[in-house]
C-alpha cells in the first residue's frame, strides 16, 4: 500500500505537470459537483447504463458529489450534505458497488464539494464551500479524513473548485461568494439591499493551508457555480462563474494569483445553473457547456482558445437540469453530455455527433438529483454516473451496460397533455399518445410512470408504471392509459405527470406529459337579473329567478335559497323592500333538480297594495347545495310601484290694468286609478306678493274621483298700472292620500306685466329655485 501510495503521488505530480485538466475538480451550489479527473477523457470508452439505478444512503439534503480514489482501491464517492453539515464518503469495491457511508463534519451547510491533493502527500483531500466559510478536510489515504479547518472569504461562499491559478504547481481553491449590501435611507427614499458576487482565490501553500483570499468583483448580482479550466492555453488556470442575471463570467488567471476581469460576460438565459468545460468540438480549445434550469436544455459555447466564446447553441435536456458533466458514453470517441434533472428524478445523456448533440437518453435515479459525478466505477473502461439526490437523501449509481441507440435512431414523443372529466363513480381511462418519429430497425422500449402534482395516486388516479414496446412492424403511435377515479367531491382541476425514461434504441424528444383531471360536479348559479315586477293593487305577483346547473348530473341535486331585504351586495344603497309586507320571505327553501335537469325557476311572491311607494329591492341568495358548488349565488328583485303620481303645471297670465283675472293650474294623475285620490294645494309668494298681486289660497283639498286623471284650481290675479317686472308665485301640492305620490310638488304662476315701457324680468321658472 505504501509503495502504491508513492507511485500514485508521483503520477499525480506528473499529471499536474503534463495535463492540467486531468486533476481539476470543481463544485457548485446544489446542482453540479465534479470529481478529480484522474483518467483522460480520450481514454474513456463508454456505452450505456444498467437500470434500475442502485441507491446508497447519503446524509440529509445532499447538494454535491465527487468521484475520486480516496484509498487506492478504485473510485469512491464523496457527498456534501447540506442539512447535516457533513461529507459522506462511500468507498468503492472496484466492481461498481459502494459501502455504507462514513460521515465527516464540514462547515455549516455545505453547498459544494471539490477534491485534490492539497498537502502534496499523495492522498486526496476534500474542500467544501459552506454557507459561511470554506472547509478543508485532509485525507489519510485510507478513505478517512481529518477535522475540517475553516477558511473565511468575503460574504457567503456558494461554490468551490480546484486549480493552479499562479502556476506554481501547488493546488489552489477558487470560490464564488456573495456579499450582501444592506439597504439604506437616502434622498429619494429607501434604497433596497442587494448582493454583489465575488471570485476568490485561495492560494495553496502545499501543506493543506491556504493564503488569501484574493477577491475579484464579478457583478452586482449573486454569483453561484464555480468552474476552473485553462481557457486560453497560457498554463494558468482560469475561472468561470454564473451570476443571477443569467450571464457566464470568465475571469482569466496569471502568475499573480489574482483573477483578471471578468474579461467577458456571456448570456445564456433560462437561468443557467451549472457549467462544465472540455473540448467539445475537438479543436483543442476549451469549450463551455451550461445546464439551463428553466430552459430544460444545455447551452454549448464553443471556445476560441483565447478565453472568449461564441454564442450558446441550445440542445434539449431533461426537465430542470441542475448539473452537467462530460464523458464519452457510447464509444465513438466524441464527447457526450450528461445532466441531472431535478424535476423528474432523471439523468439525461446527450450523445455527441461531432457537429452537435442528440436528443436525450434518459434514466431514472432518485428524487431531485442536483449533483453529478462521472467515473469508471467497475473497472470496465466505461464511464459510469452517480447522482446526489437532494429529495431522497441518497446517491444513485448507474453502471454502463453498453446498450446505446444509434445516432440515427428514431425519437419518442409523448403527448404534451391529456384531459378527462373524472366522473362520479368507477374509473375512466385517460389516454396519452406515444409516437415514434420513424419506423425503428430494432425493437424500441420505453419505461413510463406517473407522478403526483396536486392529483394523488390512489385518490384521484391509479398509478401507472410499465414499459411500452415498439417492434419494427408496429404502428408508430401507441397509447398509455391512466385510470381516473371518479368521485363526488368538489375540486379544482387536478394534475399529474406521465413521464417516459430508460428508452432503448431510441431518443426521447418529449418525455413529460401532464394529465388534467377535470372536476365535473355540478356548478350551480342563479341569474343575477335584476328581475323587475309591478306589484299591483291587490293580490300577489310572482317574480321568477332562473337557477341553473352547468351540466346534467346523474342524481337529484338539492339547492337551498333564502331571501333578504334590499340588495345584499350593496347594503344600504338601494331602497329595501320589506319582508312579509312587500314580498313573501324564504329561508333555506329547497329547490330540486331531477337527474339530467339543468334549469329550475324560483318564484318569489310579491304582494300587491294601494300604498304609493318608491321602487323597492330584495335579494334571492343561494345558500347551499347537496352536490357540486355554487358559483353565482346572488340575484336581485325590483318591485315597481304602480300607484299614480301627482304633478302640477306652471301657467302664466297677463295681469291687466284693473280688476282681477283667474290663473288656472292643472293637477294631473299619471294614470287612471280605481280609487279616489286627494291632495292639498296652497300658494306662496315668490316675487309676486299676495294681496297686492294675487289672492292667496291656504291649504285646500283637491279630490280626484275614480278614473279621473286631471283637476284644476284657479288663483285670482289683480290688475294694476304699476311699472314692474314680470312677477311669479308658487302653487304647492302636499298631503296626498296614501294611494298616490307627488312627483312634481310645485308649479310656478307667472304674472306678465302689460304696462308700456316696463322691462320684463327674467322669466319665472324652476331656475329661480324652490323657496
XYZ file of C-alpha atoms in Angstrom:
771
model
C 0.000 0.000 0.000
C 2.829 2.391 0.847
C 4.585 1.706 -2.470
C 1.379 2.267 -4.348
C 0.788 5.490 -2.452
C 4.203 6.827 -3.549
C 3.600 5.765 -7.126
C 0.206 7.430 -7.112
C 1.742 10.552 -5.656
C 4.383 10.661 -8.421
C 1.738 10.037 -11.050
C -0.359 12.820 -9.574
C 2.547 15.277 -9.751
C 3.327 14.201 -13.318
C -0.284 14.550 -14.368
C -0.403 18.058 -12.924
C 2.606 18.998 -14.993
C 1.592 17.324 -18.255
C -2.144 17.694 -18.313
C -3.649 20.305 -16.036
C -7.233 19.403 -16.774
C -6.826 15.834 -15.594
C -6.583 16.770 -11.922
C -9.140 19.539 -11.705
C -12.169 19.247 -9.544
C -14.928 21.750 -9.297
C -18.149 22.116 -7.417
C -21.058 24.469 -7.119
C -24.023 25.202 -5.020
C -26.503 22.393 -5.270
C -26.513 21.478 -8.944
C -23.050 20.438 -10.020
C -20.056 18.790 -8.435
C -17.277 17.267 -10.471
C -14.625 14.961 -9.072
C -10.900 14.749 -9.694
C -10.353 13.746 -13.315
C -7.756 11.008 -12.982
C -8.073 9.449 -16.417
C -8.121 11.304 -19.713
C -11.470 11.847 -21.384
C -9.966 10.436 -24.560
C -9.319 7.113 -22.810
C -12.928 6.588 -21.743
C -14.834 4.002 -23.733
C -18.405 4.214 -22.562
C -21.662 2.631 -23.605
C -24.934 2.708 -21.618
C -26.423 2.221 -18.132
C -27.815 -0.726 -16.252
C -31.243 0.133 -14.913
C -32.649 0.463 -12.374
C -30.042 2.547 -10.610
C -28.547 1.234 -7.378
C -29.141 3.634 -4.489
C -26.909 4.238 -1.469
C -27.758 6.270 1.607
C -26.197 9.719 1.956
C -26.845 12.447 4.503
C -29.783 14.856 4.638
C -30.291 17.013 1.540
C -27.113 16.170 -0.405
C -26.070 19.017 -2.696
C -22.829 17.933 -4.390
C -20.938 14.771 -5.253
C -17.397 13.958 -6.460
C -15.714 10.762 -7.550
C -12.063 10.030 -6.728
C -9.825 7.270 -5.329
C -9.525 8.018 -1.608
C -7.978 4.698 -0.508
C -6.102 3.346 -3.535
C -8.788 0.748 -4.234
C -10.658 2.270 -7.146
C -13.059 5.158 -7.433
C -15.003 6.213 -4.369
C -17.711 8.818 -3.838
C -17.930 11.828 -1.532
C -21.173 13.731 -0.954
C -21.766 17.136 0.693
C -24.900 17.034 2.877
C -26.454 20.462 3.401
C -28.797 19.736 6.306
C -26.319 17.524 8.198
C -23.271 19.771 7.694
C -21.282 16.669 6.800
C -19.437 14.979 3.964
C -20.369 11.332 3.403
C -17.675 9.105 1.929
C -18.749 5.871 0.195
C -15.798 3.633 -0.613
C -15.985 1.701 -3.869
C -15.360 -2.020 -4.134
C -13.812 -1.723 -7.608
C -16.620 -3.656 -9.310
C -19.296 -0.945 -9.220
C -20.550 -1.296 -5.664
C -20.119 1.052 -2.720
C -20.030 0.555 1.009
C -22.062 2.281 3.677
C -21.329 5.952 4.138
C -18.935 7.347 6.690
C -19.688 10.916 7.716
C -17.131 13.635 8.395
C -18.062 17.026 9.792
C -17.670 20.006 7.472
C -18.580 23.629 7.975
C -22.239 24.629 8.352
C -24.490 23.810 5.408
C -22.073 22.707 2.682
C -23.227 23.632 -0.801
C -20.339 22.485 -2.978
C -17.532 19.942 -2.896
C -14.124 19.612 -4.591
C -11.214 17.196 -4.325
C -7.435 17.478 -4.705
C -4.110 16.723 -3.021
C -3.733 19.951 -1.068
C -0.791 18.931 1.156
C 1.203 17.071 -1.524
C 1.287 13.839 0.468
C -0.139 11.723 -2.347
C -3.506 11.405 -0.610
C -6.613 13.118 -1.913
C -8.264 15.751 0.263
C -11.659 17.465 0.216
C -12.817 21.081 0.232
C -16.364 22.302 0.811
C -17.997 25.664 0.234
C -20.273 26.183 3.195
C -22.860 28.829 3.964
C -20.314 30.924 5.927
C -16.807 29.625 5.136
C -14.704 27.131 3.238
C -13.632 23.863 4.871
C -10.613 21.682 4.060
C -10.574 18.020 5.159
C -7.196 16.282 4.694
C -7.318 12.635 3.641
C -5.206 9.868 5.152
C -5.106 7.695 2.011
C -7.325 5.048 3.605
C -10.691 6.713 2.984
C -10.763 8.703 6.195
C -10.455 12.453 6.688
C -9.272 14.683 9.483
C -11.100 17.514 11.209
C -12.255 20.328 8.964
C -10.254 23.554 9.017
C -12.093 26.780 8.285
C -11.064 29.448 5.768
C -13.005 32.691 5.512
C -13.897 34.571 2.328
C -15.849 37.778 1.737
C -19.576 37.166 2.031
C -21.248 33.790 1.811
C -19.464 31.069 -0.220
C -21.511 29.364 -2.900
C -19.204 27.030 -4.827
C -15.617 25.764 -4.718
C -13.289 24.435 -7.436
C -9.642 23.354 -7.551
C -6.896 24.682 -9.815
C -3.405 26.158 -10.010
C -4.029 29.847 -10.565
C -0.435 31.144 -10.238
C 1.359 28.280 -11.972
C 3.500 27.213 -9.007
C 2.464 23.539 -9.228
C 0.523 23.702 -5.947
C -3.240 23.325 -5.908
C -5.300 26.400 -5.077
C -9.002 26.910 -4.416
C -11.377 29.091 -6.395
C -14.553 30.117 -4.570
C -17.617 32.129 -5.589
C -19.225 34.140 -2.810
C -21.972 36.696 -2.398
C -21.729 39.763 -0.221
C -24.939 41.428 0.927
C -25.026 45.197 0.778
C -27.762 46.309 3.180
C -30.426 48.817 2.200
C -30.386 52.371 3.441
C -32.498 55.508 3.518
C -31.440 58.159 1.014
C -32.548 61.359 -0.668
C -35.212 59.612 -2.759
C -36.410 57.240 -0.057
C -35.391 53.695 0.782
C -32.708 52.058 -1.321
C -33.092 48.260 -1.046
C -30.204 45.948 -0.283
C -28.527 43.854 -2.961
C -25.876 41.174 -3.450
C -22.551 41.516 -5.175
C -20.705 38.453 -6.440
C -17.002 37.756 -5.996
C -14.484 35.208 -7.255
C -11.991 34.368 -4.511
C -8.629 32.671 -4.999
C -7.152 30.868 -2.012
C -3.511 30.146 -2.883
C -2.254 26.790 -1.669
C 0.852 26.627 0.488
C 1.452 22.946 -0.314
C 0.813 21.823 3.273
C -3.002 21.886 3.277
C -3.214 25.531 4.270
C -4.134 28.451 2.070
C -3.420 32.168 1.940
C -5.644 34.935 0.696
C -8.346 35.220 -0.348
C -7.582 37.293 -3.432
C -11.067 38.592 -4.245
C -12.202 39.814 -7.674
C -15.549 41.539 -8.200
C -17.803 39.682 -10.641
C -21.037 41.628 -10.824
C -23.720 43.427 -8.847
C -25.623 40.193 -8.728
C -25.463 36.863 -6.965
C -22.714 34.522 -8.145
C -23.159 30.784 -7.908
C -21.295 27.998 -9.700
C -17.503 27.859 -9.890
C -15.506 26.176 -12.645
C -11.735 26.046 -13.171
C -10.119 25.395 -16.567
C -7.275 26.743 -18.712
C -9.411 28.621 -21.212
C -6.689 30.457 -23.131
C -3.854 27.892 -23.152
C -1.389 30.004 -21.129
C -0.892 27.230 -18.483
C -2.568 29.404 -15.831
C -5.946 28.248 -14.673
C -8.907 30.492 -15.322
C -12.253 30.808 -13.575
C -15.886 30.662 -14.735
C -18.915 31.638 -12.654
C -22.600 32.350 -13.199
C -24.462 35.377 -11.937
C -28.147 35.629 -11.145
C -28.801 37.651 -14.315
C -28.061 34.605 -16.472
C -24.549 35.540 -17.572
C -21.421 33.405 -17.586
C -18.480 35.453 -16.322
C -14.975 34.490 -17.485
C -12.012 35.566 -15.319
C -8.507 34.784 -16.574
C -5.657 33.808 -14.266
C -1.997 34.843 -14.330
C 1.129 34.416 -12.212
C -0.104 36.941 -9.626
C -2.721 34.579 -8.244
C -5.385 37.204 -8.859
C -8.114 36.723 -11.424
C -8.290 39.300 -14.196
C -11.628 40.569 -15.284
C -14.198 39.420 -15.769
C -12.880 39.597 -19.333
C -16.287 38.697 -20.794
C -19.890 38.129 -19.883
C -21.801 35.606 -21.977
C -25.587 35.493 -21.773
C -27.053 32.019 -21.619
C -30.598 32.811 -20.490
C -33.069 30.416 -18.909
C -31.258 30.583 -15.559
C -28.139 28.563 -16.244
C -27.288 26.733 -13.058
C -24.107 24.782 -13.730
C -21.196 24.730 -16.148
C -18.664 22.184 -17.376
C -15.556 22.653 -19.528
C -13.965 20.429 -22.162
C -13.072 20.242 -25.824
C -16.498 19.541 -27.275
C -15.662 20.092 -30.947
C -12.168 18.577 -30.935
C -10.307 21.737 -31.977
C -8.021 21.745 -28.936
C -9.692 24.754 -27.298
C -11.732 24.523 -24.110
C -15.472 24.897 -24.598
C -18.203 25.524 -22.019
C -21.453 23.667 -21.512
C -24.205 25.091 -19.279
C -27.190 23.438 -17.621
C -30.157 25.737 -18.254
C -32.602 25.133 -15.438
C -35.681 26.922 -16.771
C -34.930 26.161 -20.407
C -34.839 22.383 -19.874
C -31.742 22.467 -22.026
C -27.985 22.718 -22.218
C -26.067 25.509 -23.878
C -22.827 24.799 -25.730
C -20.417 27.752 -26.010
C -17.500 26.978 -28.302
C -14.189 28.457 -27.205
C -11.730 30.307 -29.417
C -8.683 29.244 -27.389
C -8.109 32.814 -26.196
C -10.617 32.803 -23.344
C -13.537 34.060 -25.412
C -16.579 32.099 -26.543
C -19.223 32.140 -29.209
C -22.970 32.329 -28.551
C -24.706 29.381 -26.952
C -26.136 26.599 -29.094
C -29.127 25.125 -27.276
C -29.953 21.412 -27.045
C -32.900 19.813 -25.268
C -32.075 18.057 -21.996
C -34.211 16.778 -19.146
C -36.679 18.712 -17.021
C -34.959 21.416 -14.928
C -31.311 20.327 -15.243
C -29.242 21.409 -12.239
C -25.841 19.988 -13.179
C -23.922 18.927 -16.255
C -20.805 16.806 -16.884
C -18.863 15.459 -19.867
C -17.750 11.956 -20.811
C -17.584 9.651 -23.819
C -20.521 7.375 -23.272
C -21.088 5.424 -26.488
C -17.548 4.505 -27.529
C -17.289 6.712 -30.618
C -14.529 8.932 -29.135
C -16.788 12.011 -29.266
C -17.603 13.845 -26.063
C -21.136 13.373 -24.763
C -23.029 15.269 -22.075
C -25.000 14.186 -19.025
C -27.385 16.299 -16.927
C -29.100 15.727 -13.579
C -32.754 16.761 -13.854
C -34.372 17.930 -10.632
C -37.984 17.969 -11.738
C -38.466 14.366 -12.785
C -35.709 12.482 -10.960
C -33.684 11.515 -14.004
C -30.331 11.913 -15.659
C -30.141 12.586 -19.389
C -27.305 11.726 -21.744
C -26.907 13.764 -24.937
C -24.701 11.853 -27.343
C -22.215 13.890 -29.317
C -22.448 13.694 -33.104
C -19.329 15.692 -33.930
C -21.431 18.653 -35.022
C -23.878 18.808 -32.114
C -25.797 16.559 -29.758
C -28.701 14.162 -29.999
C -31.936 14.238 -28.088
C -31.658 12.869 -24.538
C -31.343 9.284 -23.445
C -32.929 9.381 -20.004
C -32.520 7.109 -16.965
C -34.348 7.219 -13.663
C -32.468 7.965 -10.439
C -33.541 9.212 -7.004
C -35.688 12.209 -6.139
C -34.460 15.679 -7.142
C -30.931 14.902 -8.365
C -28.782 18.038 -8.054
C -25.200 16.794 -8.441
C -23.306 14.518 -10.811
C -20.060 12.560 -10.724
C -18.671 10.587 -13.666
C -16.076 7.805 -13.464
C -15.292 4.171 -14.197
C -16.713 2.650 -11.013
C -16.389 -1.015 -12.004
C -13.087 -1.025 -13.909
C -14.581 -1.963 -17.275
C -13.147 1.051 -19.072
C -16.554 2.670 -19.400
C -17.692 5.809 -17.628
C -20.468 5.353 -15.116
C -22.585 8.040 -13.453
C -23.536 8.827 -9.855
C -26.083 11.434 -8.814
C -26.639 13.168 -5.472
C -30.392 13.191 -4.853
C -31.483 16.007 -2.557
C -35.108 14.841 -2.359
C -34.383 11.249 -1.329
C -31.183 11.743 0.728
C -29.255 9.204 -1.284
C -26.859 8.569 -4.147
C -27.867 6.737 -7.323
C -25.215 4.793 -9.261
C -25.741 3.858 -12.907
C -23.261 1.423 -14.474
C -22.676 1.170 -18.199
C -24.196 -1.848 -19.909
C -23.124 -0.984 -23.469
C -26.576 -0.506 -24.977
C -26.941 2.899 -26.638
C -29.110 3.950 -29.546
C -27.538 4.590 -32.906
C -27.179 8.279 -33.676
C -29.837 7.979 -36.387
C -32.276 6.104 -34.123
C -35.862 7.414 -34.034
C -37.118 9.663 -31.258
C -40.083 9.179 -28.954
C -42.617 11.920 -28.218
C -45.298 11.853 -25.545
C -48.456 13.940 -25.738
C -47.894 17.243 -24.000
C -51.175 16.900 -22.150
C -54.404 14.952 -21.881
C -57.681 15.931 -20.208
C -60.650 13.985 -18.917
C -63.730 14.649 -16.796
C -63.341 12.402 -13.791
C -66.913 11.139 -13.446
C -68.725 10.429 -10.211
C -68.211 6.697 -9.827
C -65.949 3.966 -11.103
C -62.914 4.648 -13.280
C -62.377 6.162 -16.711
C -59.252 5.796 -18.836
C -57.272 8.903 -19.796
C -55.123 8.163 -22.831
C -51.769 9.594 -23.885
C -50.289 9.037 -27.323
C -46.668 7.919 -27.578
C -45.261 8.362 -31.070
C -42.058 7.309 -32.818
C -40.585 9.749 -35.297
C -39.807 6.953 -37.753
C -40.060 3.199 -38.055
C -37.326 1.539 -35.970
C -34.985 -1.115 -37.266
C -34.772 -2.652 -33.791
C -37.290 -3.176 -31.030
C -37.766 0.040 -29.059
C -38.787 0.048 -25.413
C -39.504 2.920 -23.095
C -40.398 2.943 -19.429
C -43.288 5.073 -18.178
C -44.521 6.076 -14.771
C -46.951 8.568 -13.300
C -46.087 11.124 -10.639
C -48.280 13.305 -8.424
C -48.681 17.020 -8.805
C -51.843 18.089 -6.981
C -53.636 14.913 -8.041
C -52.799 11.997 -5.766
C -52.279 8.436 -6.901
C -54.796 6.169 -5.183
C -57.247 9.008 -4.545
C -57.590 10.715 -7.912
C -55.973 8.282 -10.331
C -54.405 4.846 -10.383
C -50.625 4.851 -10.544
C -49.441 3.637 -13.916
C -46.000 2.043 -14.271
C -44.823 -0.090 -17.139
C -42.891 -0.481 -20.344
C -44.129 0.320 -23.832
C -42.666 -1.725 -26.696
C -42.498 -0.932 -30.420
C -41.379 -3.613 -32.863
C -40.256 -2.663 -36.379
C -43.671 -3.677 -37.744
C -45.815 -1.952 -35.118
C -47.755 1.282 -35.697
C -45.730 4.392 -34.903
C -48.234 5.535 -32.278
C -49.308 3.626 -29.196
C -51.319 4.641 -26.178
C -50.696 4.672 -22.453
C -53.854 4.609 -20.340
C -54.146 6.052 -16.861
C -57.311 5.206 -14.922
C -59.031 8.208 -13.372
C -61.016 7.587 -10.174
C -64.482 9.141 -10.131
C -65.865 10.851 -7.051
C -68.487 13.364 -5.969
C -66.050 15.771 -4.319
C -65.988 19.364 -5.463
C -62.409 20.099 -6.542
C -60.357 22.318 -8.736
C -58.785 20.712 -11.779
C -56.109 18.294 -10.632
C -52.918 17.399 -12.431
C -50.435 14.554 -12.536
C -47.382 13.804 -14.655
C -46.763 10.947 -17.033
C -43.026 10.541 -17.612
C -41.004 8.489 -20.051
C -37.472 7.283 -19.313
C -34.998 4.487 -19.875
C -35.640 4.147 -23.607
C -33.731 1.573 -25.631
C -32.842 2.068 -29.305
C -34.488 5.492 -29.345
C -34.101 9.002 -28.037
C -36.638 10.984 -26.024
C -37.902 14.068 -27.834
C -40.666 14.840 -25.339
C -40.632 12.799 -22.173
C -43.192 14.508 -19.911
C -46.939 14.871 -20.300
C -49.481 16.427 -17.961
C -52.797 14.793 -17.146
C -55.632 17.190 -16.347
C -58.416 15.643 -14.263
C -61.359 17.966 -14.747
C -63.914 18.067 -11.975
C -67.455 17.542 -13.279
C -69.524 18.021 -10.158
C -72.445 20.379 -10.800
C -71.799 24.107 -10.724
C -74.942 25.917 -9.569
C -75.762 29.519 -10.457
C -78.668 31.909 -10.291
C -79.258 34.548 -12.945
C -78.470 37.894 -11.371
C -81.308 39.722 -13.091
C -82.454 42.123 -11.911
C -85.951 40.657 -12.090
C -88.488 43.500 -12.168
C -92.202 43.103 -11.312
C -95.039 45.612 -10.957
C -96.691 44.912 -7.638
C -100.376 45.545 -8.494
C -103.037 46.971 -6.230
C -104.369 43.711 -4.829
C -103.421 40.061 -4.692
C -99.910 38.802 -5.500
C -97.475 38.640 -8.408
C -94.623 36.168 -8.854
C -91.026 37.184 -9.551
C -89.221 34.313 -11.310
C -85.466 33.662 -10.873
C -83.638 31.130 -13.048
C -81.326 28.667 -11.249
C -79.038 26.582 -13.464
C -76.710 23.594 -13.388
C -73.727 23.989 -15.709
C -74.111 20.380 -16.877
C -76.528 17.494 -16.318
C -75.985 15.394 -13.225
C -76.856 11.759 -12.673
C -78.647 12.097 -9.310
C -81.034 14.714 -7.863
C -79.377 17.947 -6.725
C -80.953 19.883 -3.866
C -80.209 23.595 -3.644
C -81.313 25.827 -0.762
C -82.085 29.516 -1.128
C -83.138 32.426 1.086
C -84.486 35.929 0.526
C -83.296 39.181 2.090
C -84.411 42.800 2.189
C -82.532 45.154 -0.135
C -79.602 44.279 -2.377
C -77.259 42.351 -0.063
C -74.326 43.025 -2.367
C -74.835 46.767 -1.781
C -76.367 47.051 1.700
C -77.928 50.432 2.426
C -77.568 51.606 -1.174
C -80.984 50.747 -2.603
C -84.427 51.222 -1.025
C -85.182 47.845 0.616
C -88.470 46.054 0.224
C -89.965 44.889 3.497
C -90.040 41.162 4.020
C -93.568 39.952 4.796
C -95.423 43.063 3.588
C -93.838 43.721 0.187
C -92.793 40.124 -0.588
C -93.101 36.710 0.993
C -89.809 35.669 2.672
C -87.984 32.383 2.134
C -85.369 30.844 4.434
C -83.381 27.788 3.352
C -86.102 26.738 0.971
C -85.207 23.768 -1.202
C -85.357 23.533 -4.980
C -84.550 20.150 -6.510
C -83.051 19.360 -9.897
C -84.126 15.960 -11.124
C -81.397 13.812 -12.749
C -80.238 15.431 -16.024
C -82.342 18.556 -15.349
C -80.320 21.762 -15.735
C -82.780 24.629 -15.122
C -85.275 25.486 -12.393
C -87.264 28.635 -11.580
C -87.569 30.060 -8.077
C -90.824 32.012 -7.620
C -90.916 34.800 -5.047
C -94.365 36.165 -4.195
C -94.740 39.953 -4.370
C -97.729 41.423 -2.502
C -99.983 43.985 -4.178
C -101.168 47.069 -2.245
C -102.580 50.538 -2.702
C -99.758 52.338 -0.963
C -97.708 54.752 -3.001
C -94.037 53.818 -2.542
C -90.663 54.229 -4.138
C -89.129 51.361 -6.126
C -88.021 48.656 -3.693
C -85.328 45.961 -3.842
C -84.925 42.476 -2.420
C -82.375 39.666 -2.848
C -82.528 35.954 -3.562
C -79.379 34.143 -2.419
C -78.388 30.529 -2.981
C -77.220 29.190 0.383
C -76.090 25.595 -0.113
C -76.141 22.656 -2.493
C -76.133 18.951 -1.791
C -73.731 18.216 -4.669
C -71.358 20.431 -6.546
C -70.705 24.040 -5.705
C -72.386 27.399 -6.054
C -70.533 29.627 -8.495
C -73.036 32.513 -8.653
C -75.247 32.881 -5.604
C -76.899 36.307 -5.753
C -79.897 37.700 -7.633
C -81.836 40.960 -7.265
C -85.565 41.566 -7.468
C -87.115 45.018 -8.057
C -90.686 45.831 -7.000
C -92.039 48.623 -9.177
C -94.869 50.609 -7.546
C -97.916 51.210 -9.809
C -99.822 53.768 -7.703
C -100.481 57.068 -9.533
C -98.161 60.087 -9.343
C -99.442 63.671 -8.974
C -97.948 66.638 -10.794
C -98.844 70.311 -11.300
C -98.165 72.577 -14.261
C -96.758 76.154 -14.379
C -99.203 78.519 -16.147
C -98.850 82.266 -16.903
C -101.288 85.213 -17.431
C -101.165 88.945 -18.337
C -102.259 90.898 -15.267
C -104.337 93.726 -16.846
C -104.650 97.307 -15.640
C -107.528 96.793 -13.207
C -109.858 94.210 -11.741
C -108.909 90.528 -11.498
C -108.227 87.638 -13.770
C -108.177 83.893 -12.983
C -104.948 81.911 -13.484
C -105.694 78.177 -13.861
C -103.395 75.456 -12.506
C -103.844 71.872 -13.696
C -103.066 68.909 -11.410
C -102.615 65.587 -13.216
C -102.604 61.915 -12.193
C -100.096 59.789 -14.092
C -102.706 57.086 -14.719
C -106.362 56.415 -14.175
C -106.974 54.895 -10.770
C -109.886 52.882 -9.416
C -109.988 54.697 -6.094
C -110.493 58.301 -5.043
C -107.274 60.310 -4.751
C -106.913 63.525 -2.758
C -104.209 66.158 -2.475
C -103.936 69.608 -0.944
C -102.781 72.769 -2.677
C -101.768 76.215 -1.449
C -99.996 79.322 -2.747
C -96.820 81.019 -1.589
C -95.132 84.274 -2.521
C -92.321 84.422 -4.984
C -91.532 87.871 -6.435
C -95.312 88.448 -6.529
C -96.949 89.482 -3.262
C -100.230 88.011 -2.002
C -102.869 90.748 -1.513
C -101.392 93.248 -3.976
C -100.543 90.961 -6.935
C -102.715 87.874 -6.384
C -105.173 86.416 -3.881
C -103.536 83.825 -1.607
C -105.005 80.363 -1.140
C -104.416 78.410 2.047
C -104.367 74.590 2.071
C -107.351 73.406 0.077
C -108.325 69.834 -0.699
C -108.468 68.660 -4.307
C -110.278 65.399 -4.983
C -109.944 63.049 -7.954
C -112.879 60.771 -8.481
C -112.096 57.195 -9.544
C -110.578 57.082 -13.042
C -110.363 60.874 -13.194
C -106.867 61.965 -14.284
C -106.981 65.795 -14.294
C -108.246 68.522 -11.958
C -107.857 72.331 -11.942
C -107.972 75.188 -9.499
C -107.709 78.948 -10.054
C -105.874 81.833 -8.438
C -107.177 85.454 -8.752
C -104.637 87.837 -10.286
C -105.037 91.583 -9.576
C -104.530 94.105 -12.370
C -102.648 97.403 -11.879
C -100.842 100.154 -13.763
C -97.604 99.992 -11.860
C -94.366 99.825 -13.768
C -92.872 96.481 -12.706
C -91.169 93.383 -13.972
C -92.947 90.115 -14.558
C -93.729 88.512 -11.221
C -94.290 84.980 -10.063
C -95.633 82.963 -7.153
C -95.839 79.281 -6.253
C -98.647 76.752 -6.002
C -97.688 73.811 -3.818
C -99.083 70.304 -3.611
C -98.956 68.431 -0.289
C -100.714 65.862 1.813
C -101.519 63.374 -0.944
C -103.634 60.420 0.041
C -101.749 57.198 0.756
C -102.642 55.700 -2.609
C -100.733 58.330 -4.593
C -97.423 60.122 -4.559
C -96.493 63.627 -5.594
C -93.897 63.546 -8.342
C -93.893 67.317 -9.037
C -94.787 69.229 -5.881
C -94.988 72.827 -7.082
C -95.942 74.890 -10.067
C -94.980 78.483 -10.857
C -97.633 81.020 -11.654
C -96.193 83.859 -13.771
C -97.842 87.288 -13.864
C -96.847 89.029 -17.086
C -96.789 92.846 -16.913
C -98.602 94.768 -19.653
C -97.703 98.375 -18.692
C -95.981 100.217 -21.604
C -92.246 100.902 -21.175
C -91.806 98.469 -18.348
C -88.945 95.973 -18.710
C -89.600 92.349 -18.137
C -87.539 90.470 -15.557
C -86.207 87.040 -16.124
C -88.919 84.560 -16.930
C -90.045 82.691 -13.869
C -89.360 79.016 -13.721
C -87.714 76.405 -11.683
C -84.443 78.132 -12.339
C -85.497 80.591 -9.642
C -85.188 77.849 -7.148
C -87.637 76.426 -4.728
C -88.366 78.925 -1.922
